Amino acid sequence: MFVTFLIWLIVEMNLFLLTFLYSTIKATGAILFFVLFGLMCCIFVRSRRTSLLSLLYGKQEDEQDWLGRLFHRVAAFIFKYGFGIIVVLLIFRLIFPHAVGLMLDTLGVLLIWFVGDLLFVLLESFLIFPFMLQGYYKWKYPEEYREWEGKSIEEWYGKRYLKKHPELLQKKIGNQSYD
C-alpha cells in the first residue's frame, strides 16, 4: 500500500510540474525529459536486476547483452561529464547574470525535478524492492525459510498464532513431527 501511494505521489508531482513548466519546455522538451528519465530508469533497474540475479542464482551478466553495455557506457558518460556541464552553466551565470537568469532558473527547476524522480527510482529499486521480494518469498515458502533459519515452529509463528492454528503443530515436516 505504501509503495502504491509513493508511485501515485510521484506521478501527480510529475503532472503538476509538467503543467507549470510546459510553456517553457514545450512538447519537445517534455518528450526529451521523459525519454532521458526513462533511459536512466532502465539503467538503474537493469543494474539492480543483474545484481539480484547474480545474488539469487549466481548468474553473471550475459556477454551478448550489447544493450546493457551501451546503457552502462551512457550512464558512465553522464556521471563523468554531467558535473562539468553544471559547472560551466554556473560560471556562465556568474558572467552574464541578467541575460540568462530565467533560463538557468528554469534549468535548475528541471534539474531538481529530474534528480528527485531519479532518487525515487533509486529508493524504489534499491531499498524497497529487495525487502518486498524477501517478504514475498517468506510468505510463499514459510516452512522452508523457517527450516533454513533454524527456528522452531513456536519461534517462527508465535504462541498466540499457534493457539489459533493448532494444525501446524501436528504437521509433519521433513523427518520431524511436531506433536
Coordinates of N, CA and C in Angstrom, one line a residue:
M1 N 0.8 -1.2 0.0 CA 0.0 0.0 0.0 C 0.9 1.3 0.0
F2 N 1.9 1.3 0.8 CA 2.8 2.4 0.9 C 3.5 2.7 -0.5
V3 N 3.9 1.6 -1.1 CA 4.6 1.7 -2.4 C 3.6 2.3 -3.4
T4 N 2.4 1.9 -3.4 CA 1.4 2.4 -4.4 C 1.2 3.9 -4.1
F5 N 1.1 4.3 -2.9 CA 0.9 5.7 -2.6 C 2.2 6.5 -3.1
L6 N 3.3 6.0 -2.9 CA 4.5 6.7 -3.3 C 4.5 6.9 -4.9
I7 N 4.2 5.8 -5.6 CA 4.1 5.9 -7.0 C 3.1 6.9 -7.5
W8 N 1.9 6.9 -6.9 CA 0.9 7.9 -7.3 C 1.4 9.3 -6.9
L9 N 2.1 9.5 -5.8 CA 2.6 10.8 -5.4 C 3.6 11.3 -6.5
I10 N 4.5 10.4 -7.0 CA 5.4 10.8 -8.0 C 4.8 11.1 -9.3
V11 N 3.8 10.3 -9.7 CA 3.0 10.6 -10.9 C 2.3 12.0 -10.8
E12 N 1.7 12.2 -9.7 CA 1.0 13.5 -9.6 C 2.0 14.7 -9.5
M13 N 3.1 14.5 -8.9 CA 4.1 15.5 -8.8 C 4.6 15.8 -10.2
N14 N 4.9 14.8 -11.0 CA 5.3 15.0 -12.4 C 4.3 15.7 -13.2
L15 N 3.0 15.4 -13.1 CA 2.0 16.1 -13.8 C 1.9 17.5 -13.4
F16 N 2.0 17.8 -12.1 CA 1.9 19.1 -11.6 C 3.0 20.0 -12.1
L17 N 4.3 19.5 -12.0 CA 5.4 20.2 -12.6 C 5.3 20.4 -14.1
L18 N 4.9 19.4 -14.8 CA 4.7 19.5 -16.2 C 3.7 20.6 -16.6
T19 N 2.7 20.7 -15.8 CA 1.7 21.8 -16.0 C 2.3 23.1 -16.0
F20 N 3.1 23.4 -15.0 CA 3.7 24.7 -14.8 C 4.9 24.9 -15.8
L21 N 5.6 23.9 -16.1 CA 6.8 24.1 -17.0 C 6.6 23.9 -18.5
Y22 N 5.4 23.5 -18.8 CA 5.1 23.1 -20.2 C 5.3 24.3 -21.1
S23 N 4.9 25.5 -20.7 CA 5.0 26.7 -21.5 C 6.5 27.1 -21.8
T24 N 7.4 26.6 -20.9 CA 8.8 26.9 -21.1 C 9.5 25.8 -21.9
I25 N 9.2 24.5 -21.6 CA 9.9 23.5 -22.3 C 9.3 22.9 -23.5
K26 N 8.0 23.2 -23.7 CA 7.2 22.8 -24.9 C 7.1 21.3 -25.0
A27 N 6.5 20.8 -26.0 CA 6.3 19.3 -26.2 C 7.7 18.6 -26.4
T28 N 8.5 19.2 -27.2 CA 9.8 18.5 -27.5 C 10.6 18.4 -26.2
G29 N 10.7 19.4 -25.4 CA 11.4 19.3 -24.2 C 10.8 18.3 -23.2
A30 N 9.5 18.3 -23.1 CA 8.8 17.3 -22.2 C 9.1 15.9 -22.7
I31 N 9.1 15.7 -24.0 CA 9.3 14.3 -24.5 C 10.8 14.0 -24.3
L32 N 11.7 14.9 -24.5 CA 13.1 14.6 -24.3 C 13.4 14.4 -22.8
F33 N 12.7 15.1 -21.9 CA 12.9 14.9 -20.5 C 12.5 13.5 -20.1
F34 N 11.3 13.1 -20.5 CA 10.8 11.8 -20.1 C 11.5 10.6 -20.8
V35 N 12.0 10.9 -22.0 CA 12.8 9.8 -22.6 C 14.2 9.6 -21.9
L36 N 14.8 10.8 -21.5 CA 16.0 10.7 -20.8 C 15.8 10.1 -19.4
F37 N 14.7 10.4 -18.8 CA 14.3 9.8 -17.5 C 14.1 8.3 -17.6
G38 N 13.4 7.9 -18.7 CA 13.1 6.5 -18.9 C 14.4 5.7 -19.1
L39 N 15.4 6.3 -19.9 CA 16.6 5.6 -20.1 C 17.4 5.5 -18.8
M40 N 17.4 6.5 -17.9 CA 18.1 6.4 -16.7 C 17.4 5.3 -15.8
C41 N 16.1 5.3 -15.8 CA 15.3 4.3 -15.1 C 15.7 2.9 -15.5
C42 N 15.8 2.7 -16.8 CA 16.2 1.4 -17.4 C 17.6 1.0 -16.9
I43 N 18.5 2.0 -16.9 CA 19.8 1.7 -16.4 C 19.8 1.2 -15.0
F44 N 19.1 1.9 -14.1 CA 19.1 1.6 -12.7 C 18.4 0.2 -12.5
V45 N 17.3 0.0 -13.2 CA 16.5 -1.3 -13.0 C 17.3 -2.4 -13.5
R46 N 18.0 -2.3 -14.7 CA 18.8 -3.3 -15.2 C 20.0 -3.7 -14.3
S47 N 20.5 -2.6 -13.8 CA 21.7 -2.8 -12.8 C 21.2 -3.6 -11.6
R48 N 20.0 -3.3 -11.1 CA 19.5 -4.0 -9.9 C 19.1 -5.4 -10.3
R49 N 18.5 -5.5 -11.4 CA 18.1 -6.9 -11.9 C 19.3 -7.8 -12.0
T50 N 20.4 -7.3 -12.6 CA 21.6 -8.0 -12.8 C 22.2 -8.4 -11.4
S51 N 22.2 -7.5 -10.5 CA 22.8 -7.8 -9.1 C 21.9 -8.8 -8.4
L52 N 20.6 -8.7 -8.5 CA 19.7 -9.7 -7.9 C 19.8 -11.1 -8.5
L53 N 19.9 -11.1 -9.8 CA 20.1 -12.4 -10.5 C 21.4 -13.1 -10.1
S54 N 22.5 -12.3 -10.0 CA 23.8 -12.9 -9.5 C 23.7 -13.3 -8.1
L55 N 22.9 -12.6 -7.3 CA 22.8 -12.9 -5.8 C 21.9 -14.2 -5.7
L56 N 20.8 -14.3 -6.4 CA 19.9 -15.4 -6.2 C 20.4 -16.7 -6.9
Y57 N 20.9 -16.5 -8.1 CA 21.2 -17.7 -8.9 C 22.7 -17.8 -9.3
G58 N 23.5 -16.9 -8.9 CA 24.9 -16.9 -9.3 C 25.1 -16.7 -10.8
K59 N 24.1 -16.1 -11.4 CA 24.2 -15.9 -12.9 C 24.9 -14.6 -13.2
Q60 N 25.9 -14.7 -14.1 CA 26.6 -13.5 -14.4 C 26.0 -12.8 -15.6
E61 N 26.4 -11.6 -15.9 CA 25.9 -10.8 -17.0 C 26.2 -11.5 -18.3
D62 N 25.2 -11.5 -19.2 CA 25.3 -12.1 -20.5 C 26.3 -11.3 -21.3
E63 N 27.2 -12.0 -22.0 CA 28.2 -11.3 -22.8 C 27.6 -10.8 -24.1
Q64 N 26.5 -11.3 -24.5 CA 25.8 -10.9 -25.7 C 24.9 -9.7 -25.5
D65 N 24.9 -9.2 -24.3 CA 23.9 -8.1 -23.9 C 24.6 -6.8 -24.3
W66 N 24.5 -6.4 -25.6 CA 25.0 -5.2 -26.1 C 24.2 -4.0 -25.5
L67 N 22.9 -4.1 -25.3 CA 22.1 -3.0 -24.8 C 22.5 -2.7 -23.4
G68 N 22.8 -3.6 -22.6 CA 23.3 -3.4 -21.2 C 24.6 -2.7 -21.2
R69 N 25.5 -3.1 -22.1 CA 26.8 -2.4 -22.1 C 26.7 -1.0 -22.6
L70 N 25.8 -0.8 -23.6 CA 25.5 0.6 -24.0 C 24.9 1.5 -22.9
F71 N 24.0 0.9 -22.2 CA 23.4 1.7 -21.0 C 24.5 2.1 -20.0
H72 N 25.4 1.1 -19.7 CA 26.4 1.4 -18.7 C 27.4 2.5 -19.3
R73 N 27.7 2.4 -20.6 CA 28.6 3.5 -21.1 C 27.9 4.8 -21.1
V74 N 26.6 4.9 -21.4 CA 25.9 6.2 -21.4 C 25.9 6.7 -20.0
A75 N 25.6 5.8 -19.0 CA 25.5 6.3 -17.6 C 26.8 6.7 -17.1
A76 N 27.9 6.0 -17.5 CA 29.2 6.4 -17.1 C 29.6 7.8 -17.7
F77 N 29.2 8.0 -18.9 CA 29.5 9.3 -19.6 C 28.7 10.4 -18.9
I78 N 27.4 10.2 -18.6 CA 26.6 11.2 -17.9 C 27.2 11.5 -16.5
F79 N 27.5 10.5 -15.8 CA 28.1 10.7 -14.4 C 29.4 11.4 -14.5
K80 N 30.2 11.1 -15.5 CA 31.6 11.6 -15.6 C 31.5 13.1 -16.0
Y81 N 30.7 13.5 -17.0 CA 30.8 14.8 -17.6 C 29.6 15.7 -17.2
G82 N 28.6 15.1 -16.5 CA 27.4 15.9 -16.1 C 27.8 17.0 -15.1
F83 N 28.6 16.7 -14.2 CA 29.0 17.7 -13.2 C 29.8 18.9 -13.9
G84 N 30.6 18.6 -14.9 CA 31.3 19.6 -15.7 C 30.3 20.5 -16.4
I85 N 29.3 20.0 -17.0 CA 28.3 20.8 -17.6 C 27.6 21.8 -16.6
I86 N 27.3 21.3 -15.5 CA 26.7 22.1 -14.4 C 27.6 23.2 -14.0
V87 N 28.9 22.9 -13.9 CA 29.9 24.0 -13.5 C 30.0 25.0 -14.6
V88 N 30.0 24.6 -15.9 CA 30.1 25.6 -17.0 C 28.8 26.5 -16.9
L89 N 27.7 25.9 -16.7 CA 26.5 26.7 -16.6 C 26.5 27.7 -15.5
L90 N 27.0 27.3 -14.3 CA 27.1 28.2 -13.2 C 28.1 29.3 -13.5
I91 N 29.2 29.0 -14.1 CA 30.2 30.1 -14.5 C 29.5 31.0 -15.5
F92 N 28.8 30.5 -16.5 CA 28.1 31.3 -17.4 C 27.1 32.2 -16.8
R93 N 26.5 31.7 -15.7 CA 25.5 32.6 -15.0 C 26.2 33.7 -14.2
L94 N 27.4 33.4 -13.7 CA 28.2 34.4 -13.0 C 28.6 35.5 -13.9
I95 N 29.0 35.1 -15.2 CA 29.5 36.1 -16.1 C 28.3 37.0 -16.7
F96 N 27.2 36.3 -17.0 CA 26.0 37.0 -17.6 C 24.8 36.8 -16.6
P97 N 24.8 37.5 -15.5 CA 23.7 37.2 -14.5 C 22.3 37.6 -15.0
H98 N 22.2 38.7 -15.7 CA 20.8 39.1 -16.1 C 20.3 38.5 -17.4
A99 N 21.3 38.2 -18.3 CA 20.9 37.7 -19.6 C 20.2 36.3 -19.6
V100 N 20.8 35.5 -18.7 CA 20.3 34.1 -18.7 C 19.7 33.7 -17.4
G101 N 19.3 34.6 -16.6 CA 18.7 34.3 -15.3 C 17.5 33.4 -15.3
L102 N 16.5 33.8 -16.2 CA 15.3 33.0 -16.3 C 15.6 31.6 -16.8
M103 N 16.5 31.5 -17.8 CA 16.8 30.2 -18.4 C 17.4 29.3 -17.4
L104 N 18.4 29.8 -16.6 CA 19.1 28.9 -15.6 C 18.1 28.6 -14.4
D105 N 17.2 29.5 -14.1 CA 16.3 29.2 -13.0 C 15.4 28.0 -13.5
T106 N 14.9 28.1 -14.7 CA 14.1 27.0 -15.2 C 14.9 25.7 -15.3
L107 N 16.2 25.9 -15.7 CA 17.0 24.7 -15.8 C 17.3 24.1 -14.4
G108 N 17.4 25.0 -13.4 CA 17.5 24.5 -12.0 C 16.3 23.7 -11.6
V109 N 15.1 24.2 -11.9 CA 13.9 23.5 -11.5 C 13.8 22.2 -12.2
L110 N 14.2 22.2 -13.5 CA 14.2 20.9 -14.3 C 15.2 19.9 -13.7
L111 N 16.3 20.4 -13.3 CA 17.4 19.6 -12.7 C 16.9 19.0 -11.4
I112 N 16.3 19.8 -10.6 CA 15.8 19.3 -9.3 C 14.7 18.3 -9.5
W113 N 13.8 18.5 -10.5 CA 12.7 17.6 -10.8 C 13.3 16.3 -11.3
F114 N 14.3 16.3 -12.2 CA 14.9 15.1 -12.7 C 15.6 14.3 -11.6
V115 N 16.4 15.0 -10.8 CA 17.1 14.3 -9.7 C 16.1 13.8 -8.7
G116 N 15.0 14.5 -8.4 CA 14.0 14.0 -7.5 C 13.4 12.7 -8.0
D117 N 13.1 12.7 -9.3 CA 12.5 11.5 -9.9 C 13.5 10.3 -9.9
L118 N 14.8 10.6 -10.2 CA 15.8 9.5 -10.2 C 16.0 9.0 -8.7
L119 N 16.0 9.9 -7.8 CA 16.1 9.5 -6.4 C 15.0 8.5 -6.0
F120 N 13.8 8.8 -6.5 CA 12.6 8.0 -6.2 C 12.8 6.6 -6.8
V121 N 13.3 6.5 -8.0 CA 13.6 5.3 -8.7 C 14.6 4.5 -7.9
L122 N 15.7 5.2 -7.5 CA 16.7 4.5 -6.7 C 16.2 4.0 -5.4
L123 N 15.4 4.8 -4.7 CA 14.7 4.4 -3.5 C 13.9 3.1 -3.7
E124 N 13.1 3.1 -4.8 CA 12.2 2.0 -5.1 C 13.0 0.7 -5.4
S125 N 14.0 0.9 -6.3 CA 14.7 -0.3 -6.8 C 15.8 -0.8 -5.8
F126 N 16.4 0.0 -5.0 CA 17.5 -0.5 -4.2 C 17.1 -0.6 -2.7
L127 N 16.1 0.1 -2.2 CA 15.7 -0.1 -0.8 C 14.4 -0.8 -0.6
I128 N 13.3 -0.4 -1.4 CA 12.0 -1.0 -1.1 C 11.9 -2.4 -1.8
F129 N 12.3 -2.5 -3.1 CA 12.0 -3.7 -3.8 C 12.7 -5.0 -3.2
P130 N 14.0 -4.9 -2.7 CA 14.5 -6.1 -2.1 C 13.8 -6.6 -0.9
F131 N 13.3 -5.7 -0.1 CA 12.5 -6.1 1.1 C 11.2 -6.7 0.7
M132 N 10.5 -6.1 -0.3 CA 9.3 -6.7 -0.8 C 9.5 -8.1 -1.4
L133 N 10.6 -8.3 -2.1 CA 10.9 -9.6 -2.7 C 11.2 -10.6 -1.6
Q134 N 11.9 -10.2 -0.6 CA 12.2 -11.1 0.6 C 10.9 -11.5 1.3
G135 N 10.0 -10.5 1.5 CA 8.7 -10.7 2.2 C 7.9 -11.6 1.3
Y136 N 7.9 -11.5 0.0 CA 7.1 -12.3 -0.8 C 7.5 -13.8 -0.7
Y137 N 8.8 -14.0 -0.8 CA 9.3 -15.4 -0.7 C 9.1 -16.0 0.7
K138 N 9.2 -15.2 1.8 CA 8.9 -15.7 3.1 C 7.4 -16.0 3.3
W139 N 6.6 -15.2 2.6 CA 5.1 -15.5 2.7 C 4.8 -16.7 1.9
K140 N 5.4 -16.9 0.7 CA 5.1 -18.0 -0.2 C 5.7 -19.3 0.4
Y141 N 6.9 -19.3 0.9 CA 7.6 -20.5 1.4 C 7.9 -20.4 2.9
P142 N 7.0 -20.3 3.8 CA 7.3 -20.0 5.2 C 8.1 -21.2 5.9
E143 N 7.7 -22.4 5.6 CA 8.3 -23.6 6.2 C 9.8 -23.7 5.8
E144 N 10.0 -23.5 4.5 CA 11.4 -23.6 4.0 C 12.3 -22.6 4.7
Y145 N 11.8 -21.4 4.8 CA 12.6 -20.3 5.4 C 12.7 -20.6 6.9
R146 N 11.7 -21.1 7.5 CA 11.8 -21.4 9.0 C 12.9 -22.5 9.2
E147 N 12.9 -23.5 8.4 CA 14.0 -24.5 8.5 C 15.3 -23.9 8.2
W148 N 15.4 -23.1 7.1 CA 16.7 -22.5 6.7 C 17.3 -21.6 7.8
E149 N 16.4 -20.9 8.5 CA 16.9 -20.0 9.6 C 17.0 -20.8 10.9
G150 N 16.6 -22.1 10.9 CA 16.8 -22.9 12.1 C 16.0 -22.5 13.3
K151 N 14.8 -22.1 13.1 CA 13.9 -21.7 14.2 C 12.8 -22.8 14.4
S152 N 12.3 -22.9 15.6 CA 11.3 -23.8 15.9 C 9.9 -23.2 15.4
I153 N 8.9 -24.0 15.4 CA 7.6 -23.5 15.0 C 7.1 -22.4 15.9
E154 N 7.3 -22.6 17.2 CA 6.9 -21.6 18.1 C 7.6 -20.3 17.9
E155 N 8.9 -20.3 17.7 CA 9.7 -19.1 17.5 C 9.3 -18.4 16.2
W156 N 8.9 -19.2 15.2 CA 8.6 -18.6 13.8 C 7.2 -18.0 13.8
Y157 N 6.2 -18.7 14.4 CA 4.8 -18.3 14.3 C 4.4 -17.5 15.5
G158 N 4.9 -17.8 16.7 CA 4.5 -17.2 17.9 C 3.4 -18.0 18.6
K159 N 3.3 -17.9 19.9 CA 2.4 -18.7 20.7 C 0.9 -18.4 20.4
R160 N 0.6 -17.1 20.3 CA -0.8 -16.8 20.0 C -1.3 -17.3 18.7
Y161 N -0.4 -17.3 17.7 CA -0.8 -17.8 16.3 C -1.0 -19.3 16.4
L162 N -0.1 -20.0 17.1 CA -0.2 -21.4 17.2 C -1.5 -21.9 18.0
K163 N -1.9 -21.0 18.9 CA -3.2 -21.4 19.6 C -4.4 -21.3 18.7
K164 N -4.3 -20.4 17.8 CA -5.4 -20.2 16.8 C -5.3 -21.3 15.7
H165 N -4.1 -21.8 15.4 CA -3.9 -22.7 14.3 C -3.1 -24.0 14.8
P166 N -3.8 -24.8 15.6 CA -3.1 -26.0 16.2 C -2.7 -27.0 15.1
E167 N -3.2 -26.9 13.9 CA -2.9 -27.9 12.9 C -1.4 -27.8 12.5
L168 N -0.8 -26.7 12.7 CA 0.6 -26.5 12.4 C 1.5 -27.4 13.3
L169 N 1.0 -27.7 14.6 CA 1.8 -28.5 15.5 C 1.7 -30.0 15.1
Q170 N 0.6 -30.4 14.5 CA 0.5 -31.8 14.0 C 1.2 -32.0 12.7
K171 N 1.5 -31.0 12.0 CA 2.1 -31.1 10.6 C 3.4 -31.8 10.7
K172 N 3.7 -32.8 9.8 CA 5.0 -33.4 9.8 C 5.7 -32.8 8.6
I173 N 6.9 -32.2 9.0 CA 7.7 -31.5 8.0 C 9.0 -32.2 8.0
G174 N 9.4 -32.7 6.8 CA 10.7 -33.5 6.7 C 10.6 -34.7 7.5
N175 N 11.5 -35.0 8.4 CA 11.6 -36.2 9.2 C 11.1 -35.9 10.6
Q176 N 10.7 -34.7 10.9 CA 10.3 -34.3 12.2 C 8.8 -34.2 12.3
S177 N 8.2 -34.6 13.4 CA 6.8 -34.5 13.7 C 6.7 -33.5 14.9
Y178 N 5.8 -32.6 14.8 CA 5.7 -31.5 15.8 C 4.4 -31.8 16.7
D179 N 4.2 -32.9 17.3 CA 3.1 -33.2 18.1 C 3.3 -32.8 19.5

